[in-house]
Each structure stands twice: as C-alpha cells, then as structure tokens.
Amino acid sequence: MNQSNRPLKIAMITGNYYPKIGGVEYCVRELSGELGKLGHQVTIITHKAKNELNHTQEAFFTIQRVSFFSLVRLILSRVKKDNLLSGFDVIHAHSLCSPLSIIGLLIAKRIKKTHLLTSHSLYRGVDKYLMKWLAKTVSHVIC
C-alpha cells in the first residue's frame, strides 16, 4: 500500500506479453501478480495481436490489449480525461525497445503521473543515447 493506505492503480506497459514467452513477459507477469496480491489494482497494457481478446482478467491483475488504432489515438489524445493512462496512479513501462512503452512514458510525463522505466537489458551503440535521453525524461529508471 502507499502512504495513504489505499491501493494504487498501476499500469504495466509492455510491447509483448503472453502468449509470447520471454524474460520481460515473465517479469511483468510476476511483478503484476505480486503487486495484485498486495491489494493494488494492476493492469498490463500490451499490443493486441490478431484473434486476441481486448480485455482479460487474471487472478490478481487485468490485461488490456490495444490495437494499432488505439495506440495512434493514445498518441494524439490531448484531453486528460480521454487518455487511456489518466486513471492510473503509477505508469511502469517495460523495455526500452517497445514503442508502446516509450509512448506510455511520454504521455505519463505530459499528464503528470508518476512513471518509471525498467529497461530489462544492457544497451550499447545508438541505444545508449536513447537510454540517456529517457533517463533524463522519466521519473525513475530501473536497469
């Protein structure tokens, strides 16, 4: 719980999620489940592939899948109340390589929500410049 002893509404943003299997997907699932067990309301926001449901309820968290059209609408939204992320207390983006995560972070900053990035990787070359820029842009970075 937070300082006011109320559950937080947490958005976990990741470009890929189950049924795709990988380290980021596993970390997001486990962290979301543990935060949900603590009483927080967790929603995983990820890309919607063909034939996937838009909304799925798991035991301790919800999965919200967004289409490309929804992503464009998210980018273009100007009004705080219309934004997909405005109902959350914390926006936690996963993976620097995910356009969905980067867009989520930039929108979170614009609407003045607490936001953080877990990069899940070591970056070299051009990616390190993007990481440095994002480190200056977001509230918190976990490498």
mmCIF file of N, CA and C in Angstrom:
data_model
loop_
_atom_site.group_PDB
_atom_site.id
_atom_site.type_symbol
_atom_site.label_atom_id
_atom_site.label_comp_id
_atom_site.label_asym_id
_atom_site.label_seq_id
_atom_site.Cartn_x
_atom_site.Cartn_y
_atom_site.Cartn_z
ATOM 1 N N MET A 1 0.836 -1.179 0.000
ATOM 2 C CA MET A 1 0.000 0.000 0.000
ATOM 3 C C MET A 1 0.884 1.247 0.000
ATOM 4 N N ASN A 2 0.307 2.368 -0.376
ATOM 5 C CA ASN A 2 1.062 3.609 -0.361
ATOM 6 C C ASN A 2 0.890 4.307 0.976
ATOM 7 N N GLN A 3 1.387 5.529 1.094
ATOM 8 C CA GLN A 3 1.363 6.244 2.369
ATOM 9 C C GLN A 3 -0.045 6.498 2.882
ATOM 10 N N SER A 4 -1.010 6.623 2.011
ATOM 11 C CA SER A 4 -2.387 6.866 2.447
ATOM 12 C C SER A 4 -3.151 5.557 2.679
ATOM 13 N N ASN A 5 -2.452 4.439 2.612
ATOM 14 C CA ASN A 5 -3.043 3.108 2.816
ATOM 15 C C ASN A 5 -4.189 2.788 1.868
ATOM 16 N N ARG A 6 -4.133 3.330 0.688
ATOM 17 C CA ARG A 6 -5.111 2.954 -0.326
ATOM 18 C C ARG A 6 -4.372 2.222 -1.438
ATOM 19 N N PRO A 7 -5.041 1.282 -2.077
ATOM 20 C CA PRO A 7 -4.382 0.578 -3.182
ATOM 21 C C PRO A 7 -4.077 1.534 -4.326
ATOM 22 N N LEU A 8 -2.944 1.315 -4.965
ATOM 23 C CA LEU A 8 -2.579 2.102 -6.140
ATOM 24 C C LEU A 8 -3.152 1.452 -7.393
ATOM 25 N N LYS A 9 -3.464 2.272 -8.372
ATOM 26 C CA LYS A 9 -3.826 1.778 -9.696
ATOM 27 C C LYS A 9 -2.556 1.865 -10.531
ATOM 28 N N ILE A 10 -2.050 0.714 -10.935
ATOM 29 C CA ILE A 10 -0.752 0.634 -11.606
ATOM 30 C C ILE A 10 -0.924 0.099 -13.020
ATOM 31 N N ALA A 11 -0.377 0.831 -13.996
ATOM 32 C CA ALA A 11 -0.343 0.364 -15.383
ATOM 33 C C ALA A 11 1.041 -0.188 -15.673
ATOM 34 N N MET A 12 1.107 -1.429 -16.108
ATOM 35 C CA MET A 12 2.347 -2.054 -16.564
ATOM 36 C C MET A 12 2.282 -2.067 -18.079
ATOM 37 N N ILE A 13 3.189 -1.345 -18.731
ATOM 38 C CA ILE A 13 3.157 -1.252 -20.187
ATOM 39 C C ILE A 13 4.298 -2.055 -20.774
ATOM 40 N N THR A 14 3.965 -2.965 -21.675
ATOM 41 C CA THR A 14 4.971 -3.800 -22.324
ATOM 42 C C THR A 14 4.563 -4.071 -23.765
ATOM 43 N N GLY A 15 5.537 -4.062 -24.652
ATOM 44 C CA GLY A 15 5.250 -4.317 -26.059
ATOM 45 C C GLY A 15 4.793 -5.737 -26.319
ATOM 46 N N ASN A 16 5.334 -6.669 -25.576
ATOM 47 C CA ASN A 16 4.982 -8.081 -25.757
ATOM 48 C C ASN A 16 4.534 -8.672 -24.432
ATOM 49 N N TYR A 17 3.607 -9.598 -24.517
ATOM 50 C CA TYR A 17 3.137 -10.297 -23.329
ATOM 51 C C TYR A 17 2.667 -11.680 -23.763
ATOM 52 N N TYR A 18 2.393 -12.538 -22.798
ATOM 53 C CA TYR A 18 1.928 -13.879 -23.112
ATOM 54 C C TYR A 18 0.774 -13.804 -24.103
ATOM 55 N N PRO A 19 0.710 -14.659 -25.091
ATOM 56 C CA PRO A 19 1.346 -15.963 -25.170
ATOM 57 C C PRO A 19 2.802 -15.941 -25.633
ATOM 58 N N LYS A 20 3.347 -14.774 -26.010
ATOM 59 C CA LYS A 20 4.784 -14.719 -26.301
ATOM 60 C C LYS A 20 5.521 -14.970 -24.993
ATOM 61 N N ILE A 21 6.616 -15.707 -25.077
ATOM 62 C CA ILE A 21 7.351 -16.076 -23.869
ATOM 63 C C ILE A 21 8.741 -15.482 -23.926
ATOM 64 N N GLY A 22 9.120 -14.816 -22.856
ATOM 65 C CA GLY A 22 10.451 -14.229 -22.761
ATOM 66 C C GLY A 22 10.669 -13.666 -21.368
ATOM 67 N N GLY A 23 11.837 -13.106 -21.150
ATOM 68 C CA GLY A 23 12.194 -12.585 -19.844
ATOM 69 C C GLY A 23 11.339 -11.403 -19.413
ATOM 70 N N VAL A 24 11.096 -10.473 -20.316
ATOM 71 C CA VAL A 24 10.276 -9.306 -19.982
ATOM 72 C C VAL A 24 8.853 -9.758 -19.643
ATOM 73 N N GLU A 25 8.307 -10.625 -20.458
ATOM 74 C CA GLU A 25 6.943 -11.115 -20.237
ATOM 75 C C GLU A 25 6.835 -11.797 -18.866
ATOM 76 N N TYR A 26 7.832 -12.598 -18.526
ATOM 77 C CA TYR A 26 7.832 -13.284 -17.232
ATOM 78 C C TYR A 26 7.902 -12.274 -16.083
ATOM 79 N N CYS A 27 8.809 -11.305 -16.184
ATOM 80 C CA CYS A 27 8.969 -10.304 -15.122
ATOM 81 C C CYS A 27 7.699 -9.488 -14.929
ATOM 82 N N VAL A 28 7.085 -9.069 -16.030
ATOM 83 C CA VAL A 28 5.860 -8.269 -15.941
ATOM 84 C C VAL A 28 4.752 -9.082 -15.278
ATOM 85 N N ARG A 29 4.619 -10.339 -15.668
ATOM 86 C CA ARG A 29 3.575 -11.205 -15.092
ATOM 87 C C ARG A 29 3.792 -11.409 -13.595
ATOM 88 N N GLU A 30 5.022 -11.731 -13.199
ATOM 89 C CA GLU A 30 5.305 -11.995 -11.786
ATOM 90 C C GLU A 30 5.140 -10.738 -10.932
ATOM 91 N N LEU A 31 5.685 -9.620 -11.392
ATOM 92 C CA LEU A 31 5.568 -8.366 -10.643
ATOM 93 C C LEU A 31 4.108 -7.943 -10.521
ATOM 94 N N SER A 32 3.360 -8.061 -11.600
ATOM 95 C CA SER A 32 1.942 -7.701 -11.571
ATOM 96 C C SER A 32 1.172 -8.569 -10.582
ATOM 97 N N GLY A 33 1.456 -9.856 -10.596
ATOM 98 C CA GLY A 33 0.784 -10.769 -9.674
ATOM 99 C C GLY A 33 1.086 -10.447 -8.217
ATOM 100 N N GLU A 34 2.348 -10.170 -7.916
ATOM 101 C CA GLU A 34 2.733 -9.864 -6.534
ATOM 102 C C GLU A 34 2.143 -8.534 -6.073
ATOM 103 N N LEU A 35 2.139 -7.518 -6.953
ATOM 104 C CA LEU A 35 1.516 -6.246 -6.596
ATOM 105 C C LEU A 35 0.015 -6.416 -6.388
ATOM 106 N N GLY A 36 -0.608 -7.246 -7.222
ATOM 107 C CA GLY A 36 -2.028 -7.540 -7.064
ATOM 108 C C GLY A 36 -2.324 -8.239 -5.751
ATOM 109 N N LYS A 37 -1.475 -9.167 -5.348
ATOM 110 C CA LYS A 37 -1.647 -9.859 -4.062
ATOM 111 C C LYS A 37 -1.552 -8.886 -2.888
ATOM 112 N N LEU A 38 -0.785 -7.818 -3.062
ATOM 113 C CA LEU A 38 -0.662 -6.803 -2.005
ATOM 114 C C LEU A 38 -1.877 -5.869 -1.961
ATOM 115 N N GLY A 39 -2.787 -6.031 -2.916
ATOM 116 C CA GLY A 39 -4.009 -5.246 -2.913
ATOM 117 C C GLY A 39 -4.070 -4.132 -3.942
ATOM 118 N N HIS A 40 -3.012 -3.962 -4.716
ATOM 119 C CA HIS A 40 -3.012 -2.916 -5.740
ATOM 120 C C HIS A 40 -3.808 -3.378 -6.955
ATOM 121 N N GLN A 41 -4.364 -2.435 -7.707
ATOM 122 C CA GLN A 41 -5.102 -2.740 -8.925
ATOM 123 C C GLN A 41 -4.138 -2.590 -10.098
ATOM 124 N N VAL A 42 -3.757 -3.717 -10.680
ATOM 125 C CA VAL A 42 -2.737 -3.727 -11.726
ATOM 126 C C VAL A 42 -3.368 -4.069 -13.069
ATOM 127 N N THR A 43 -3.018 -3.280 -14.081
ATOM 128 C CA THR A 43 -3.442 -3.548 -15.449
ATOM 129 C C THR A 43 -2.210 -3.613 -16.337
ATOM 130 N N ILE A 44 -2.046 -4.715 -17.045
ATOM 131 C CA ILE A 44 -0.972 -4.848 -18.029
ATOM 132 C C ILE A 44 -1.520 -4.338 -19.356
ATOM 133 N N ILE A 45 -0.843 -3.351 -19.930
ATOM 134 C CA ILE A 45 -1.245 -2.799 -21.232
ATOM 135 C C ILE A 45 -0.218 -3.259 -22.256
ATOM 136 N N THR A 46 -0.686 -3.944 -23.280
ATOM 137 C CA THR A 46 0.214 -4.514 -24.282
ATOM 138 C C THR A 46 -0.437 -4.467 -25.659
ATOM 139 N N HIS A 47 0.329 -4.815 -26.681
ATOM 140 C CA HIS A 47 -0.191 -4.836 -28.048
ATOM 141 C C HIS A 47 -1.210 -5.952 -28.210
ATOM 142 N N LYS A 48 -2.173 -5.715 -29.066
ATOM 143 C CA LYS A 48 -3.181 -6.720 -29.387
ATOM 144 C C LYS A 48 -2.827 -7.368 -30.715
ATOM 145 N N ALA A 49 -2.604 -8.642 -30.687
ATOM 146 C CA ALA A 49 -2.383 -9.407 -31.910
ATOM 147 C C ALA A 49 -3.739 -9.897 -32.433
ATOM 148 N N LYS A 50 -3.750 -10.316 -33.657
ATOM 149 C CA LYS A 50 -4.980 -10.816 -34.276
ATOM 150 C C LYS A 50 -5.540 -11.971 -33.438
ATOM 151 N N ASN A 51 -6.835 -11.993 -33.278
ATOM 152 C CA ASN A 51 -7.574 -13.030 -32.558
ATOM 153 C C ASN A 51 -7.371 -13.019 -31.047
ATOM 154 N N GLU A 52 -6.753 -11.986 -30.489
ATOM 155 C CA GLU A 52 -6.630 -11.886 -29.030
ATOM 156 C C GLU A 52 -7.762 -11.012 -28.491
ATOM 157 N N LEU A 53 -8.199 -11.313 -27.291
ATOM 158 C CA LEU A 53 -9.235 -10.522 -26.649
ATOM 159 C C LEU A 53 -8.665 -9.170 -26.221
ATOM 160 N N ASN A 54 -9.501 -8.135 -26.239
ATOM 161 C CA ASN A 54 -9.062 -6.814 -25.803
ATOM 162 C C ASN A 54 -8.816 -6.761 -24.302
ATOM 163 N N HIS A 55 -9.611 -7.512 -23.558
ATOM 164 C CA HIS A 55 -9.595 -7.409 -22.099
ATOM 165 C C HIS A 55 -9.656 -8.812 -21.499
ATOM 166 N N THR A 56 -8.717 -9.112 -20.598
ATOM 167 C CA THR A 56 -8.686 -10.410 -19.923
ATOM 168 C C THR A 56 -8.443 -10.187 -18.445
ATOM 169 N N GLN A 57 -9.172 -10.911 -17.602
ATOM 170 C CA GLN A 57 -8.986 -10.812 -16.157
ATOM 171 C C GLN A 57 -8.235 -12.039 -15.654
ATOM 172 N N GLU A 58 -7.106 -11.830 -15.011
ATOM 173 C CA GLU A 58 -6.353 -12.898 -14.352
ATOM 174 C C GLU A 58 -6.687 -12.848 -12.860
ATOM 175 N N ALA A 59 -6.096 -13.714 -12.070
ATOM 176 C CA ALA A 59 -6.404 -13.776 -10.635
ATOM 177 C C ALA A 59 -6.120 -12.457 -9.924
ATOM 178 N N PHE A 60 -4.971 -11.834 -10.188
ATOM 179 C CA PHE A 60 -4.578 -10.643 -9.436
ATOM 180 C C PHE A 60 -4.336 -9.412 -10.301
ATOM 181 N N PHE A 61 -4.625 -9.486 -11.590
ATOM 182 C CA PHE A 61 -4.424 -8.340 -12.474
ATOM 183 C C PHE A 61 -5.281 -8.484 -13.727
ATOM 184 N N THR A 62 -5.350 -7.389 -14.469
ATOM 185 C CA THR A 62 -6.109 -7.335 -15.716
ATOM 186 C C THR A 62 -5.135 -7.137 -16.869
ATOM 187 N N ILE A 63 -5.457 -7.691 -18.027
ATOM 188 C CA ILE A 63 -4.652 -7.472 -19.234
ATOM 189 C C ILE A 63 -5.514 -6.678 -20.213
ATOM 190 N N GLN A 64 -5.007 -5.545 -20.646
ATOM 191 C CA GLN A 64 -5.679 -4.701 -21.632
ATOM 192 C C GLN A 64 -4.811 -4.680 -22.882
ATOM 193 N N ARG A 65 -5.318 -5.220 -23.972
ATOM 194 C CA ARG A 65 -4.570 -5.250 -25.230
ATOM 195 C C ARG A 65 -5.074 -4.134 -26.134
ATOM 196 N N VAL A 66 -4.140 -3.375 -26.704
ATOM 197 C CA VAL A 66 -4.521 -2.236 -27.542
ATOM 198 C C VAL A 66 -4.079 -2.468 -28.978
ATOM 199 N N SER A 67 -4.957 -2.103 -29.892
ATOM 200 C CA SER A 67 -4.669 -2.229 -31.322
ATOM 201 C C SER A 67 -3.801 -1.059 -31.776
ATOM 202 N N PHE A 68 -3.333 -1.128 -32.997
ATOM 203 C CA PHE A 68 -2.556 -0.032 -33.561
ATOM 204 C C PHE A 68 -3.379 1.247 -33.574
ATOM 205 N N PHE A 69 -4.653 1.141 -33.923
ATOM 206 C CA PHE A 69 -5.534 2.310 -33.943
ATOM 207 C C PHE A 69 -5.625 2.935 -32.552
ATOM 208 N N SER A 70 -5.775 2.110 -31.530
ATOM 209 C CA SER A 70 -5.829 2.628 -30.160
ATOM 210 C C SER A 70 -4.529 3.308 -29.776
ATOM 211 N N LEU A 71 -3.423 2.768 -30.247
ATOM 212 C CA LEU A 71 -2.117 3.363 -29.967
ATOM 213 C C LEU A 71 -2.016 4.744 -30.617
ATOM 214 N N VAL A 72 -2.478 4.871 -31.856
ATOM 215 C CA VAL A 72 -2.469 6.172 -32.533
ATOM 216 C C VAL A 72 -3.365 7.152 -31.771
ATOM 217 N N ARG A 73 -4.532 6.691 -31.342
ATOM 218 C CA ARG A 73 -5.435 7.553 -30.570
ATOM 219 C C ARG A 73 -4.778 7.983 -29.255
ATOM 220 N N LEU A 74 -4.048 7.071 -28.637
ATOM 221 C CA LEU A 74 -3.333 7.374 -27.395
ATOM 222 C C LEU A 74 -2.292 8.468 -27.635
ATOM 223 N N ILE A 75 -1.585 8.372 -28.732
ATOM 224 C CA ILE A 75 -0.564 9.366 -29.074
ATOM 225 C C ILE A 75 -1.202 10.736 -29.300
ATOM 226 N N LEU A 76 -2.329 10.741 -29.989
ATOM 227 C CA LEU A 76 -2.946 12.002 -30.381
ATOM 228 C C LEU A 76 -3.848 12.616 -29.313
ATOM 229 N N SER A 77 -4.146 11.866 -28.255
ATOM 230 C CA SER A 77 -5.088 12.382 -27.260
ATOM 231 C C SER A 77 -4.507 13.604 -26.557
ATOM 232 N N ARG A 78 -5.299 14.609 -26.438
ATOM 233 C CA ARG A 78 -4.870 15.869 -25.828
ATOM 234 C C ARG A 78 -5.584 16.119 -24.504
ATOM 235 N N VAL A 79 -6.754 15.552 -24.335
ATOM 236 C CA VAL A 79 -7.558 15.830 -23.156
ATOM 237 C C VAL A 79 -7.276 14.770 -22.105
ATOM 238 N N LYS A 80 -6.915 15.205 -20.919
ATOM 239 C CA LYS A 80 -6.514 14.301 -19.845
ATOM 240 C C LYS A 80 -7.563 13.224 -19.549
ATOM 241 N N LYS A 81 -8.832 13.605 -19.504
ATOM 242 C CA LYS A 81 -9.873 12.645 -19.142
ATOM 243 C C LYS A 81 -10.083 11.573 -20.206
ATOM 244 N N ASP A 82 -9.677 11.838 -21.447
ATOM 245 C CA ASP A 82 -9.863 10.879 -22.528
ATOM 246 C C ASP A 82 -8.686 9.923 -22.680
ATOM 247 N N ASN A 83 -7.645 10.125 -21.916
ATOM 248 C CA ASN A 83 -6.426 9.362 -22.094
ATOM 249 C C ASN A 83 -6.518 7.998 -21.416
ATOM 250 N N LEU A 84 -6.062 6.964 -22.094
ATOM 251 C CA LEU A 84 -6.063 5.598 -21.564
ATOM 252 C C LEU A 84 -5.322 5.500 -20.241
ATOM 253 N N LEU A 85 -4.307 6.326 -20.024
ATOM 254 C CA LEU A 85 -3.472 6.232 -18.824
ATOM 255 C C LEU A 85 -3.899 7.153 -17.693
ATOM 256 N N SER A 86 -4.855 8.026 -17.910
ATOM 257 C CA SER A 86 -5.187 9.035 -16.901
ATOM 258 C C SER A 86 -5.781 8.458 -15.620
ATOM 259 N N GLY A 87 -6.336 7.270 -15.658
ATOM 260 C CA GLY A 87 -6.932 6.671 -14.462
ATOM 261 C C GLY A 87 -5.948 5.959 -13.551
ATOM 262 N N PHE A 88 -4.673 5.959 -13.898
ATOM 263 C CA PHE A 88 -3.678 5.237 -13.106
ATOM 264 C C PHE A 88 -2.883 6.187 -12.207
ATOM 265 N N ASP A 89 -2.418 5.662 -11.083
ATOM 266 C CA ASP A 89 -1.550 6.419 -10.181
ATOM 267 C C ASP A 89 -0.097 6.315 -10.608
ATOM 268 N N VAL A 90 0.289 5.139 -11.114
ATOM 269 C CA VAL A 90 1.673 4.858 -11.498
ATOM 270 C C VAL A 90 1.678 4.202 -12.868
ATOM 271 N N ILE A 91 2.570 4.670 -13.744
ATOM 272 C CA ILE A 91 2.763 4.046 -15.053
ATOM 273 C C ILE A 91 4.166 3.463 -15.061
ATOM 274 N N HIS A 92 4.254 2.126 -15.185
ATOM 275 C CA HIS A 92 5.529 1.415 -15.177
ATOM 276 C C HIS A 92 5.723 0.774 -16.546
ATOM 277 N N ALA A 93 6.634 1.344 -17.324
ATOM 278 C CA ALA A 93 6.897 0.846 -18.678
ATOM 279 C C ALA A 93 8.059 -0.136 -18.648
ATOM 280 N N HIS A 94 7.975 -1.150 -19.482
ATOM 281 C CA HIS A 94 8.992 -2.199 -19.541
ATOM 282 C C HIS A 94 9.578 -2.274 -20.942
ATOM 283 N N SER A 95 10.891 -2.223 -21.022
ATOM 284 C CA SER A 95 11.680 -2.397 -22.228
ATOM 285 C C SER A 95 11.795 -1.123 -23.050
ATOM 286 N N LEU A 96 13.012 -0.703 -23.206
ATOM 287 C CA LEU A 96 13.338 0.477 -24.000
ATOM 288 C C LEU A 96 13.030 0.246 -25.481
ATOM 289 N N CYS A 97 12.983 -1.000 -25.906
ATOM 290 C CA CYS A 97 12.757 -1.328 -27.316
ATOM 291 C C CYS A 97 11.281 -1.325 -27.702
ATOM 292 N N SER A 98 10.398 -1.046 -26.765
ATOM 293 C CA SER A 98 8.970 -1.084 -27.040
ATOM 294 C C SER A 98 8.434 0.319 -27.322
ATOM 295 N N PRO A 99 7.980 0.581 -28.568
ATOM 296 C CA PRO A 99 7.370 1.883 -28.847
ATOM 297 C C PRO A 99 6.180 2.173 -27.926
ATOM 298 N N LEU A 100 5.405 1.146 -27.597
ATOM 299 C CA LEU A 100 4.270 1.321 -26.699
ATOM 300 C C LEU A 100 4.739 1.826 -25.336
ATOM 301 N N SER A 101 5.835 1.271 -24.826
ATOM 302 C CA SER A 101 6.374 1.706 -23.534
ATOM 303 C C SER A 101 6.865 3.143 -23.582
ATOM 304 N N ILE A 102 7.588 3.482 -24.635
ATOM 305 C CA ILE A 102 8.118 4.845 -24.751
ATOM 306 C C ILE A 102 6.977 5.848 -24.868
ATOM 307 N N ILE A 103 5.978 5.545 -25.669
ATOM 308 C CA ILE A 103 4.825 6.432 -25.808
ATOM 309 C C ILE A 103 4.112 6.572 -24.466
ATOM 310 N N GLY A 104 3.954 5.458 -23.770
ATOM 311 C CA GLY A 104 3.324 5.497 -22.444
ATOM 312 C C GLY A 104 4.064 6.400 -21.477
ATOM 313 N N LEU A 105 5.394 6.325 -21.478
ATOM 314 C CA LEU A 105 6.196 7.179 -20.599
ATOM 315 C C LEU A 105 6.038 8.654 -20.942
ATOM 316 N N LEU A 106 6.084 8.962 -22.214
ATOM 317 C CA LEU A 106 5.959 10.365 -22.627
ATOM 318 C C LEU A 106 4.584 10.930 -22.280
ATOM 319 N N ILE A 107 3.549 10.128 -22.454
ATOM 320 C CA ILE A 107 2.203 10.573 -22.092
ATOM 321 C C ILE A 107 2.079 10.714 -20.580
ATOM 322 N N ALA A 108 2.649 9.763 -19.833
ATOM 323 C CA ALA A 108 2.607 9.842 -18.367
ATOM 324 C C ALA A 108 3.252 11.134 -17.878
ATOM 325 N N LYS A 109 4.367 11.496 -18.487
ATOM 326 C CA LYS A 109 5.038 12.742 -18.107
ATOM 327 C C LYS A 109 4.143 13.936 -18.431
ATOM 328 N N ARG A 110 3.517 13.918 -19.598
ATOM 329 C CA ARG A 110 2.670 15.028 -20.016
ATOM 330 C C ARG A 110 1.464 15.216 -19.100
ATOM 331 N N ILE A 111 0.891 14.093 -18.623
ATOM 332 C CA ILE A 111 -0.285 14.203 -17.752
ATOM 333 C C ILE A 111 0.099 14.186 -16.273
ATOM 334 N N LYS A 112 1.406 14.306 -16.015
ATOM 335 C CA LYS A 112 1.937 14.448 -14.657
ATOM 336 C C LYS A 112 1.596 13.266 -13.745
ATOM 337 N N LYS A 113 1.829 12.065 -14.255
ATOM 338 C CA LYS A 113 1.660 10.842 -13.471
ATOM 339 C C LYS A 113 3.030 10.304 -13.090
ATOM 340 N N THR A 114 3.134 9.670 -11.950
ATOM 341 C CA THR A 114 4.372 9.009 -11.569
ATOM 342 C C THR A 114 4.656 7.926 -12.590
ATOM 343 N N HIS A 115 5.876 7.886 -13.099
ATOM 344 C CA HIS A 115 6.205 6.922 -14.150
ATOM 345 C C HIS A 115 7.642 6.447 -14.001
ATOM 346 N N LEU A 116 7.859 5.209 -14.406
ATOM 347 C CA LEU A 116 9.197 4.638 -14.366
ATOM 348 C C LEU A 116 9.385 3.665 -15.509
ATOM 349 N N LEU A 117 10.653 3.433 -15.825
ATOM 350 C CA LEU A 117 11.036 2.520 -16.900
ATOM 351 C C LEU A 117 11.950 1.445 -16.347
ATOM 352 N N THR A 118 11.646 0.201 -16.623
ATOM 353 C CA THR A 118 12.580 -0.892 -16.395
ATOM 354 C C THR A 118 13.077 -1.301 -17.770
ATOM 355 N N SER A 119 14.397 -1.160 -17.995
ATOM 356 C CA SER A 119 14.919 -1.379 -19.346
ATOM 357 C C SER A 119 15.071 -2.858 -19.693
ATOM 358 N N HIS A 120 15.328 -3.727 -18.731
ATOM 359 C CA HIS A 120 15.461 -5.169 -18.937
ATOM 360 C C HIS A 120 16.619 -5.558 -19.853
ATOM 361 N N SER A 121 17.554 -4.664 -20.084
ATOM 362 C CA SER A 121 18.636 -5.010 -21.000
ATOM 363 C C SER A 121 19.806 -4.054 -20.829
ATOM 364 N N LEU A 122 20.949 -4.460 -21.317
ATOM 365 C CA LEU A 122 22.106 -3.583 -21.403
ATOM 366 C C LEU A 122 22.169 -3.066 -22.825
ATOM 367 N N TYR A 123 22.352 -1.774 -22.963
ATOM 368 C CA TYR A 123 22.331 -1.177 -24.288
ATOM 369 C C TYR A 123 23.707 -0.654 -24.665
ATOM 370 N N ARG A 124 24.028 -0.843 -25.917
ATOM 371 C CA ARG A 124 25.290 -0.375 -26.468
ATOM 372 C C ARG A 124 24.999 0.380 -27.755
ATOM 373 N N GLY A 125 25.965 1.123 -28.221
ATOM 374 C CA GLY A 125 25.801 1.822 -29.502
ATOM 375 C C GLY A 125 24.776 2.922 -29.418
ATOM 376 N N VAL A 126 23.961 3.044 -30.454
ATOM 377 C CA VAL A 126 22.974 4.111 -30.560
ATOM 378 C C VAL A 126 21.949 4.027 -29.428
ATOM 379 N N ASP A 127 21.605 2.799 -29.012
ATOM 380 C CA ASP A 127 20.599 2.624 -27.969
ATOM 381 C C ASP A 127 20.985 3.314 -26.664
ATOM 382 N N LYS A 128 22.291 3.403 -26.385
ATOM 383 C CA LYS A 128 22.699 4.020 -25.119
ATOM 384 C C LYS A 128 22.330 5.504 -25.088
ATOM 385 N N TYR A 129 22.295 6.169 -26.256
ATOM 386 C CA TYR A 129 21.899 7.569 -26.298
ATOM 387 C C TYR A 129 20.403 7.718 -26.020
ATOM 388 N N LEU A 130 19.618 6.780 -26.541
ATOM 389 C CA LEU A 130 18.192 6.788 -26.253
ATOM 390 C C LEU A 130 17.964 6.554 -24.761
ATOM 391 N N MET A 131 18.723 5.642 -24.180
ATOM 392 C CA MET A 131 18.607 5.362 -22.747
ATOM 393 C C MET A 131 18.973 6.594 -21.923
ATOM 394 N N LYS A 132 20.027 7.297 -22.297
ATOM 395 C CA LYS A 132 20.422 8.508 -21.573
ATOM 396 C C LYS A 132 19.324 9.570 -21.663
ATOM 397 N N TRP A 133 18.750 9.731 -22.853
ATOM 398 C CA TRP A 133 17.674 10.699 -23.030
ATOM 399 C C TRP A 133 16.468 10.326 -22.173
ATOM 400 N N LEU A 134 16.085 9.044 -22.210
ATOM 401 C CA LEU A 134 14.937 8.608 -21.421
ATOM 402 C C LEU A 134 15.211 8.739 -19.929
ATOM 403 N N ALA A 135 16.444 8.493 -19.510
ATOM 404 C CA ALA A 135 16.786 8.615 -18.095
ATOM 405 C C ALA A 135 16.555 10.045 -17.606
ATOM 406 N N LYS A 136 16.748 11.010 -18.470
ATOM 407 C CA LYS A 136 16.511 12.411 -18.115
ATOM 408 C C LYS A 136 15.024 12.764 -18.217
ATOM 409 N N THR A 137 14.288 11.990 -18.959
ATOM 410 C CA THR A 137 12.886 12.295 -19.237
ATOM 411 C C THR A 137 11.937 11.708 -18.204
ATOM 412 N N VAL A 138 12.202 10.498 -17.737
ATOM 413 C CA VAL A 138 11.253 9.810 -16.859
ATOM 414 C C VAL A 138 11.568 10.059 -15.386
ATOM 415 N N SER A 139 10.591 9.761 -14.519
ATOM 416 C CA SER A 139 10.760 9.953 -13.083
ATOM 417 C C SER A 139 11.834 9.021 -12.514
ATOM 418 N N HIS A 140 11.799 7.748 -12.901
ATOM 419 C CA HIS A 140 12.702 6.737 -12.350
ATOM 420 C C HIS A 140 13.063 5.733 -13.432
ATOM 421 N N VAL A 141 14.290 5.208 -13.357
ATOM 422 C CA VAL A 141 14.748 4.182 -14.295
ATOM 423 C C VAL A 141 15.300 3.012 -13.491
ATOM 424 N N ILE A 142 14.911 1.796 -13.852
ATOM 425 C CA ILE A 142 15.455 0.576 -13.274
ATOM 426 C C ILE A 142 16.144 -0.160 -14.397
ATOM 427 N N CYS A 143 17.443 -0.420 -14.245
ATOM 428 C CA CYS A 143 18.185 -1.120 -15.316
ATOM 429 C C CYS A 143 18.392 -2.563 -14.967
#
